[in-house]
PDB file of C-alpha atoms and ligand atoms in Angstrom:
ATOM      1  CA  MET X   1     138.027  28.028  70.806  1.00  0.00           C
ATOM      2  CA  THR X   2     139.004  28.125  67.140  1.00  0.00           C
ATOM      3  CA  LYS X   3     137.038  26.270  64.509  1.00  0.00           C
ATOM      4  CA  ASP X   4     140.080  24.115  63.859  1.00  0.00           C
ATOM      5  CA  SER X   5     140.083  22.785  67.416  1.00  0.00           C
ATOM      6  CA  GLN X   6     136.408  21.980  66.984  1.00  0.00           C
ATOM      7  CA  ARG X   7     136.939  19.704  64.029  1.00  0.00           C
ATOM      8  CA  ALA X   8     135.134  16.408  64.557  1.00  0.00           C
ATOM      9  CA  LYS X   9     137.712  13.652  64.265  1.00  0.00           C
ATOM     10  CA  HIS X  10     135.446  10.796  65.288  1.00  0.00           C
ATOM     11  CA  VAL X  11     131.850  10.711  64.076  1.00  0.00           C
ATOM     12  CA  ALA X  12     129.444   7.844  64.748  1.00  0.00           C
ATOM     13  CA  VAL X  13     126.132   7.256  62.998  1.00  0.00           C
ATOM     14  CA  ILE X  14     123.018   5.315  63.939  1.00  0.00           C
ATOM     15  CA  MET X  15     121.728   4.619  60.433  1.00  0.00           C
ATOM     16  CA  ASP X  16     117.985   4.515  60.993  1.00  0.00           C
ATOM     17  CA  GLY X  17     115.043   4.637  58.618  1.00  0.00           C
ATOM     18  CA  ASN X  18     115.740   2.074  55.893  1.00  0.00           C
ATOM     19  CA  GLY X  19     112.401   0.357  56.497  1.00  0.00           C
ATOM     20  CA  ARG X  20     110.400   3.601  56.430  1.00  0.00           C
ATOM     21  CA  TRP X  21     112.217   4.726  53.288  1.00  0.00           C
ATOM     22  CA  ALA X  22     111.166   1.511  51.530  1.00  0.00           C
ATOM     23  CA  LYS X  23     107.612   1.699  52.868  1.00  0.00           C
ATOM     24  CA  ARG X  24     107.167   5.259  51.596  1.00  0.00           C
ATOM     25  CA  LYS X  25     108.196   4.090  48.155  1.00  0.00           C
ATOM     26  CA  MET X  26     106.055   0.948  48.434  1.00  0.00           C
ATOM     27  CA  LEU X  27     109.165  -1.212  48.076  1.00  0.00           C
ATOM     28  CA  PRO X  28     110.196  -4.280  50.097  1.00  0.00           C
ATOM     29  CA  ARG X  29     112.268  -3.555  53.252  1.00  0.00           C
ATOM     30  CA  ALA X  30     115.256  -5.252  51.620  1.00  0.00           C
ATOM     31  CA  MET X  31     115.371  -2.410  49.093  1.00  0.00           C
ATOM     32  CA  GLY X  32     115.623   0.077  51.930  1.00  0.00           C
ATOM     33  CA  HIS X  33     118.649  -1.744  53.341  1.00  0.00           C
ATOM     34  CA  ARG X  34     120.173  -2.011  49.862  1.00  0.00           C
ATOM     35  CA  GLN X  35     119.774   1.726  49.341  1.00  0.00           C
ATOM     36  CA  GLY X  36     121.199   2.148  52.854  1.00  0.00           C
ATOM     37  CA  VAL X  37     124.415   0.485  51.705  1.00  0.00           C
ATOM     38  CA  GLU X  38     124.625   2.997  48.835  1.00  0.00           C
ATOM     39  CA  ALA X  39     124.389   5.796  51.389  1.00  0.00           C
ATOM     40  CA  VAL X  40     127.196   4.124  53.401  1.00  0.00           C
ATOM     41  CA  ARG X  41     129.372   3.887  50.303  1.00  0.00           C
ATOM     42  CA  LYS X  42     128.932   7.564  49.393  1.00  0.00           C
ATOM     43  CA  LEU X  43     129.650   8.656  52.943  1.00  0.00           C
ATOM     44  CA  VAL X  44     132.791   6.526  53.295  1.00  0.00           C
ATOM     45  CA  ARG X  45     134.108   8.050  50.076  1.00  0.00           C
ATOM     46  CA  SER X  46     133.520  11.570  51.326  1.00  0.00           C
ATOM     47  CA  VAL X  47     134.813  11.546  54.898  1.00  0.00           C
ATOM     48  CA  GLU X  48     138.504  11.957  54.198  1.00  0.00           C
ATOM     49  CA  GLY X  49     137.903  15.299  52.503  1.00  0.00           C
ATOM     50  CA  MET X  50     135.948  16.399  55.584  1.00  0.00           C
ATOM     51  CA  GLY X  51     138.842  15.802  57.963  1.00  0.00           C
ATOM     52  CA  ILE X  52     137.161  12.895  59.746  1.00  0.00           C
ATOM     53  CA  GLU X  53     139.693  10.354  61.023  1.00  0.00           C
ATOM     54  CA  CYS X  54     137.200   7.770  62.176  1.00  0.00           C
ATOM     55  CA  LEU X  55     133.644   7.038  61.057  1.00  0.00           C
ATOM     56  CA  THR X  56     131.793   4.485  63.187  1.00  0.00           C
ATOM     57  CA  LEU X  57     128.591   2.982  61.766  1.00  0.00           C
ATOM     58  CA  TYR X  58     125.930   0.978  63.627  1.00  0.00           C
ATOM     59  CA  ALA X  59     125.248  -1.733  61.028  1.00  0.00           C
ATOM     60  CA  PHE X  60     123.825  -4.606  63.106  1.00  0.00           C
ATOM     61  CA  SER X  61     122.951  -4.531  66.783  1.00  0.00           C
ATOM     62  CA  SER X  62     122.874  -7.494  69.133  1.00  0.00           C
ATOM     63  CA  GLU X  63     119.096  -6.874  69.286  1.00  0.00           C
ATOM     64  CA  ASN X  64     118.668  -7.023  65.484  1.00  0.00           C
ATOM     65  CA  TRP X  65     118.621 -10.856  65.675  1.00  0.00           C
ATOM     66  CA  LYS X  66     115.000 -10.459  66.828  1.00  0.00           C
ATOM     67  CA  ARG X  67     114.012  -9.347  63.301  1.00  0.00           C
ATOM     68  CA  PRO X  68     112.446 -11.922  60.938  1.00  0.00           C
ATOM     69  CA  ASP X  69     114.989 -14.465  59.610  1.00  0.00           C
ATOM     70  CA  GLU X  70     114.531 -13.193  56.072  1.00  0.00           C
ATOM     71  CA  GLU X  71     115.543  -9.652  57.046  1.00  0.00           C
ATOM     72  CA  VAL X  72     118.531 -10.876  59.088  1.00  0.00           C
ATOM     73  CA  ASP X  73     119.630 -12.907  56.041  1.00  0.00           C
ATOM     74  CA  ASP X  74     119.250  -9.845  53.808  1.00  0.00           C
ATOM     75  CA  LEU X  75     121.413  -7.773  56.123  1.00  0.00           C
ATOM     76  CA  MET X  76     124.093 -10.470  56.383  1.00  0.00           C
ATOM     77  CA  ASN X  77     124.139 -10.891  52.592  1.00  0.00           C
ATOM     78  CA  LEU X  78     124.506  -7.143  52.150  1.00  0.00           C
ATOM     79  CA  MET X  79     127.444  -7.247  54.534  1.00  0.00           C
ATOM     80  CA  ARG X  80     129.083 -10.052  52.540  1.00  0.00           C
ATOM     81  CA  LYS X  81     128.590  -8.147  49.276  1.00  0.00           C
ATOM     82  CA  PHE X  82     129.764  -4.855  50.740  1.00  0.00           C
ATOM     83  CA  ILE X  83     133.039  -6.275  52.069  1.00  0.00           C
ATOM     84  CA  LYS X  84     133.699  -8.159  48.852  1.00  0.00           C
ATOM     85  CA  SER X  85     132.973  -5.259  46.503  1.00  0.00           C
ATOM     86  CA  ASP X  86     134.428  -2.405  48.548  1.00  0.00           C
ATOM     87  CA  LEU X  87     137.563  -3.965  50.067  1.00  0.00           C
ATOM     88  CA  PRO X  88     139.759  -3.065  47.046  1.00  0.00           C
ATOM     89  CA  GLU X  89     138.578   0.543  47.357  1.00  0.00           C
ATOM     90  CA  PHE X  90     139.380   0.611  51.090  1.00  0.00           C
ATOM     91  CA  ILE X  91     142.884  -0.640  50.356  1.00  0.00           C
ATOM     92  CA  ALA X  92     143.372   1.853  47.494  1.00  0.00           C
ATOM     93  CA  ASN X  93     142.102   4.745  49.621  1.00  0.00           C
ATOM     94  CA  ASP X  94     144.091   3.837  52.726  1.00  0.00           C
ATOM     95  CA  VAL X  95     140.986   3.098  54.804  1.00  0.00           C
ATOM     96  CA  ARG X  96     141.533   0.928  57.873  1.00  0.00           C
ATOM     97  CA  LEU X  97     138.549  -1.303  58.578  1.00  0.00           C
ATOM     98  CA  LYS X  98     137.699  -2.023  62.186  1.00  0.00           C
ATOM     99  CA  ILE X  99     134.849  -4.073  63.588  1.00  0.00           C
ATOM    100  CA  ILE X 100     133.351  -3.480  67.017  1.00  0.00           C
ATOM    101  CA  GLY X 101     130.910  -5.721  68.858  1.00  0.00           C
ATOM    102  CA  ASP X 102     130.739  -9.463  69.405  1.00  0.00           C
ATOM    103  CA  TRP X 103     131.333 -10.078  65.684  1.00  0.00           C
ATOM    104  CA  ARG X 104     133.098 -13.401  66.074  1.00  0.00           C
ATOM    105  CA  GLY X 105     129.624 -14.814  66.726  1.00  0.00           C
ATOM    106  CA  LEU X 106     128.569 -14.126  63.119  1.00  0.00           C
ATOM    107  CA  ALA X 107     128.488 -16.819  60.406  1.00  0.00           C
ATOM    108  CA  PRO X 108     131.955 -18.401  59.948  1.00  0.00           C
ATOM    109  CA  ASP X 109     132.277 -17.239  56.321  1.00  0.00           C
ATOM    110  CA  ILE X 110     131.621 -13.623  57.346  1.00  0.00           C
ATOM    111  CA  VAL X 111     134.126 -13.899  60.210  1.00  0.00           C
ATOM    112  CA  ALA X 112     136.721 -15.227  57.732  1.00  0.00           C
ATOM    113  CA  MET X 113     135.990 -12.404  55.250  1.00  0.00           C
ATOM    114  CA  LEU X 114     136.273  -9.824  57.992  1.00  0.00           C
ATOM    115  CA  ASP X 115     139.506 -11.304  59.358  1.00  0.00           C
ATOM    116  CA  ASP X 116     140.979 -11.066  55.880  1.00  0.00           C
ATOM    117  CA  ALA X 117     139.681  -7.506  55.352  1.00  0.00           C
ATOM    118  CA  LEU X 118     141.034  -6.400  58.735  1.00  0.00           C
ATOM    119  CA  GLU X 119     144.444  -7.774  57.915  1.00  0.00           C
ATOM    120  CA  GLN X 120     144.554  -6.253  54.444  1.00  0.00           C
ATOM    121  CA  THR X 121     143.559  -2.805  55.697  1.00  0.00           C
ATOM    122  CA  SER X 122     145.456  -2.799  58.988  1.00  0.00           C
ATOM    123  CA  LYS X 123     147.921  -0.106  57.881  1.00  0.00           C
ATOM    124  CA  GLY X 124     145.232   2.292  56.638  1.00  0.00           C
ATOM    125  CA  LYS X 125     145.229   5.920  57.770  1.00  0.00           C
ATOM    126  CA  ASN X 126     141.572   6.769  58.417  1.00  0.00           C
ATOM    127  CA  THR X 127     139.292   4.280  60.127  1.00  0.00           C
ATOM    128  CA  LEU X 128     135.900   2.925  59.139  1.00  0.00           C
ATOM    129  CA  ALA X 129     134.586   1.165  62.255  1.00  0.00           C
ATOM    130  CA  VAL X 130     131.544  -1.026  61.682  1.00  0.00           C
ATOM    131  CA  ALA X 131     129.481  -2.179  64.658  1.00  0.00           C
ATOM    132  CA  LEU X 132     128.351  -5.756  64.082  1.00  0.00           C
ATOM    133  CA  ASN X 133     126.444  -7.812  66.625  1.00  0.00           C
ATOM    134  CA  TYR X 134     127.129  -4.800  68.813  1.00  0.00           C
ATOM    135  CA  GLY X 135     125.475  -3.819  72.087  1.00  0.00           C
ATOM    136  CA  ALA X 136     127.016  -1.147  74.305  1.00  0.00           C
ATOM    137  CA  GLN X 137     125.941  -2.760  77.573  1.00  0.00           C
ATOM    138  CA  ASP X 138     127.577  -6.005  76.491  1.00  0.00           C
ATOM    139  CA  GLU X 139     130.724  -4.087  75.474  1.00  0.00           C
ATOM    140  CA  ILE X 140     130.876  -2.389  78.890  1.00  0.00           C
ATOM    141  CA  VAL X 141     130.352  -5.687  80.734  1.00  0.00           C
ATOM    142  CA  ARG X 142     133.138  -7.330  78.718  1.00  0.00           C
ATOM    143  CA  ALA X 143     135.452  -4.375  79.398  1.00  0.00           C
ATOM    144  CA  ALA X 144     134.582  -4.352  83.123  1.00  0.00           C
ATOM    145  CA  LYS X 145     135.374  -8.060  83.391  1.00  0.00           C
ATOM    146  CA  GLN X 146     138.768  -7.512  81.779  1.00  0.00           C
ATOM    147  CA  ALA X 147     139.525  -4.504  83.955  1.00  0.00           C
ATOM    148  CA  ALA X 148     138.476  -6.499  87.045  1.00  0.00           C
ATOM    149  CA  ALA X 149     140.734  -9.379  86.030  1.00  0.00           C
ATOM    150  CA  SER X 150     143.649  -6.929  86.046  1.00  0.00           C
ATOM    151  CA  GLY X 151     142.613  -5.898  89.574  1.00  0.00           C
ATOM    152  CA  ASP X 152     142.215  -2.241  88.647  1.00  0.00           C
ATOM    153  CA  ILE X 153     138.776  -0.889  87.769  1.00  0.00           C
ATOM    154  CA  THR X 154     138.894   2.802  86.896  1.00  0.00           C
ATOM    155  CA  ALA X 155     137.319   4.831  84.103  1.00  0.00           C
ATOM    156  CA  ASP X 156     140.688   4.699  82.333  1.00  0.00           C
ATOM    157  CA  THR X 157     141.196   0.930  82.607  1.00  0.00           C
ATOM    158  CA  LEU X 158     137.610   0.317  81.576  1.00  0.00           C
ATOM    159  CA  SER X 159     137.974   2.626  78.547  1.00  0.00           C
ATOM    160  CA  ALA X 160     141.196   0.834  77.639  1.00  0.00           C
ATOM    161  CA  ASN X 161     139.279  -2.441  77.419  1.00  0.00           C
ATOM    162  CA  LEU X 162     136.397  -1.210  75.282  1.00  0.00           C
ATOM    163  CA  ASP X 163     136.210  -2.287  71.634  1.00  0.00           C
ATOM    164  CA  THR X 164     136.890   1.354  70.740  1.00  0.00           C
ATOM    165  CA  ALA X 165     140.072   1.644  72.853  1.00  0.00           C
ATOM    166  CA  ASP X 166     142.254   2.458  69.845  1.00  0.00           C
ATOM    167  CA  LEU X 167     139.862   5.018  68.341  1.00  0.00           C
ATOM    168  CA  PRO X 168     139.878   8.784  68.995  1.00  0.00           C
ATOM    169  CA  PRO X 169     137.344  10.039  71.576  1.00  0.00           C
ATOM    170  CA  LEU X 170     133.868  10.272  70.077  1.00  0.00           C
ATOM    171  CA  ASP X 171     133.117  13.872  69.057  1.00  0.00           C
ATOM    172  CA  LEU X 172     129.750  13.644  67.348  1.00  0.00           C
ATOM    173  CA  LEU X 173     126.952  11.104  67.285  1.00  0.00           C
ATOM    174  CA  ILE X 174     124.337  11.407  64.541  1.00  0.00           C
ATOM    175  CA  ARG X 175     121.079   9.466  64.372  1.00  0.00           C
ATOM    176  CA  THR X 176     118.967   9.675  61.269  1.00  0.00           C
ATOM    177  CA  SER X 177     115.203   9.264  60.807  1.00  0.00           C
ATOM    178  CA  GLY X 178     114.094  11.651  63.540  1.00  0.00           C
ATOM    179  CA  GLU X 179     114.141   9.099  66.389  1.00  0.00           C
ATOM    180  CA  VAL X 180     115.757  10.456  69.553  1.00  0.00           C
ATOM    181  CA  ARG X 181     117.377   7.559  71.412  1.00  0.00           C
ATOM    182  CA  LEU X 182     120.721   5.774  71.598  1.00  0.00           C
ATOM    183  CA  SER X 183     119.485   2.185  71.185  1.00  0.00           C
ATOM    184  CA  ASN X 184     122.400   0.677  73.129  1.00  0.00           C
ATOM    185  CA  PHE X 185     125.056   2.296  70.888  1.00  0.00           C
ATOM    186  CA  LEU X 186     128.357   3.637  72.293  1.00  0.00           C
ATOM    187  CA  LEU X 187     126.814   4.439  75.693  1.00  0.00           C
ATOM    188  CA  TRP X 188     130.178   4.911  77.426  1.00  0.00           C
ATOM    189  CA  GLN X 189     131.748   6.796  74.515  1.00  0.00           C
ATOM    190  CA  CYS X 190     128.809   9.240  74.323  1.00  0.00           C
ATOM    191  CA  ALA X 191     129.625  10.684  77.766  1.00  0.00           C
ATOM    192  CA  TYR X 192     130.874  13.958  76.249  1.00  0.00           C
ATOM    193  CA  ALA X 193     129.922  13.549  72.599  1.00  0.00           C
ATOM    194  CA  GLU X 194     127.766  16.134  70.877  1.00  0.00           C
ATOM    195  CA  MET X 195     124.575  14.686  69.424  1.00  0.00           C
ATOM    196  CA  SER X 196     122.506  15.375  66.343  1.00  0.00           C
ATOM    197  CA  PHE X 197     119.158  13.791  65.614  1.00  0.00           C
ATOM    198  CA  VAL X 198     118.481  14.395  61.957  1.00  0.00           C
ATOM    199  CA  ASP X 199     115.072  14.146  60.351  1.00  0.00           C
ATOM    200  CA  VAL X 200     116.285  12.380  57.207  1.00  0.00           C
ATOM    201  CA  LEU X 201     115.812   8.665  56.518  1.00  0.00           C
ATOM    202  CA  TRP X 202     119.164   6.885  56.245  1.00  0.00           C
ATOM    203  CA  PRO X 203     119.015   6.033  52.495  1.00  0.00           C
ATOM    204  CA  ASP X 204     118.472   9.755  51.802  1.00  0.00           C
ATOM    205  CA  PHE X 205     121.383  10.877  54.020  1.00  0.00           C
ATOM    206  CA  THR X 206     124.119  12.387  51.820  1.00  0.00           C
ATOM    207  CA  PRO X 207     127.654  13.725  52.352  1.00  0.00           C
ATOM    208  CA  GLU X 208     126.060  17.211  52.196  1.00  0.00           C
ATOM    209  CA  HIS X 209     123.902  16.345  55.223  1.00  0.00           C
ATOM    210  CA  LEU X 210     127.026  15.169  57.049  1.00  0.00           C
ATOM    211  CA  GLN X 211     128.887  18.371  56.143  1.00  0.00           C
ATOM    212  CA  ALA X 212     125.993  20.416  57.550  1.00  0.00           C
ATOM    213  CA  GLU X 213     126.267  18.481  60.836  1.00  0.00           C
ATOM    214  CA  LEU X 214     130.029  19.063  60.920  1.00  0.00           C
ATOM    215  CA  ASP X 215     129.513  22.806  60.368  1.00  0.00           C
ATOM    216  CA  ASN X 216     127.006  22.812  63.193  1.00  0.00           C
ATOM    217  CA  PHE X 217     129.463  20.908  65.419  1.00  0.00           C
ATOM    218  CA  ALA X 218     132.237  23.427  64.681  1.00  0.00           C
ATOM    219  CA  ASP X 219     130.101  26.173  66.221  1.00  0.00           C
ATOM    220  CA  ARG X 220     129.125  24.308  69.377  1.00  0.00           C
ATOM    221  CA  GLU X 221     130.787  25.141  72.659  1.00  0.00           C
ATOM    222  CA  ARG X 222     132.040  21.994  74.361  1.00  0.00           C
ATOM    223  CA  ARG X 223     132.781  22.330  78.063  1.00  0.00           C
ATOM    224  CA  PHE X 224     133.372  18.740  79.179  1.00  0.00           C
ATOM    225  CA  GLY X 225     131.804  19.611  82.523  1.00  0.00           C
ATOM    226  CA  GLY X 226     133.856  22.801  83.003  1.00  0.00           C
ATOM    227  CA  ARG X 227     132.713  26.367  82.365  1.00  0.00           C
TER     228      ARG X 227
HETATM  229  C1  LIG M   1     117.779   0.695  60.558  1.00  0.00           C
HETATM  230  O1  LIG M   1     116.712   0.818  59.686  1.00  0.00           O
HETATM  231  C2  LIG M   1     118.914   0.101  59.912  1.00  0.00           C
HETATM  232  C3  LIG M   1     119.442  -1.123  60.229  1.00  0.00           C
HETATM  233  C4  LIG M   1     118.890  -1.990  61.266  1.00  0.00           C
HETATM  234  C5  LIG M   1     120.574  -1.668  59.538  1.00  0.00           C
HETATM  235  C6  LIG M   1     121.547  -0.680  58.973  1.00  0.00           C
HETATM  236  C7  LIG M   1     122.189  -1.345  57.850  1.00  0.00           C
HETATM  237  C8  LIG M   1     122.534  -0.794  56.681  1.00  0.00           C
HETATM  238  C9  LIG M   1     122.471   0.648  56.375  1.00  0.00           C
HETATM  239  C10 LIG M   1     123.017  -1.656  55.595  1.00  0.00           C
HETATM  240  C11 LIG M   1     124.208  -2.502  55.935  1.00  0.00           C
HETATM  241  C12 LIG M   1     125.395  -1.730  56.301  1.00  0.00           C
HETATM  242  C13 LIG M   1     126.646  -1.960  55.836  1.00  0.00           C
HETATM  243  C14 LIG M   1     127.798  -1.242  56.446  1.00  0.00           C
HETATM  244  C15 LIG M   1     126.915  -2.896  54.742  1.00  0.00           C
HETATM  245  P1  LIG M   1     115.332   0.158  60.059  1.00  0.00           P
HETATM  246  O2  LIG M   1     115.174  -1.081  59.271  1.00  0.00           O
HETATM  247  O3  LIG M   1     115.228  -0.039  61.541  1.00  0.00           O
HETATM  248  O4  LIG M   1     114.358   1.270  59.582  1.00  0.00           O
HETATM  249  P2  LIG M   1     112.913   1.593  60.136  1.00  0.00           P
HETATM  250  O5  LIG M   1     113.076   2.038  61.558  1.00  0.00           O
HETATM  251  O6  LIG M   1     112.450   2.683  59.237  1.00  0.00           O
HETATM  252  O7  LIG M   1     112.093   0.333  59.990  1.00  0.00           O
END
């Protein structure tokens, strides 16, 4: 297989380690999340040059509501600020925003901002998919219900009803911070994805780290169950 055919078109990231980053620097957790947004921004700016067509980021899981109210508020406020400040750049750079998860359950002002951002970026070329109020088991249950309603439950009909139905197949999943688990992220889509668990805390993760993972991916032999 040539390196070109091994290019990762769809990369997903579990951005873990904001809290530990802040703790190591004796800063409040909120600073870790804030620095995490900076890492997001740098990565989004760099992916086009790396040939990535879709970057999917796990920003807020359906389990993250269990965190203290103050931290949930911080994360929601960061989301508001991020959309507001970076939307013009998405439009200018032809980035299509997509949201996966049960995001319509978020605060009404965030839902309105996202609806507007989705509309304004709908013609973009490369996709930034952000998982918000996302849980993979919930996504699969919702997709299974829709497939069942059509009377035809197969792997294909279920896939076609997932939130990611219009995205390329997932090539590479990266989790930062050294933890080795999926935490209810893209469980179905990971069936044949390559995985990298990187020992770098999310706020310290740079485009150079991503490029190293892409180089590593290019050399992996993917068999999809064959030999
Ligand atoms: C995990 O770190 C990170 C999160 C739960 C949230 C990720 C969110 C961001 C990077 C910022 C918002 C994103 C966007 C797109 C605006 P943790 O707090 O679990 O870290 P820890 O395990 O070290 O405590």
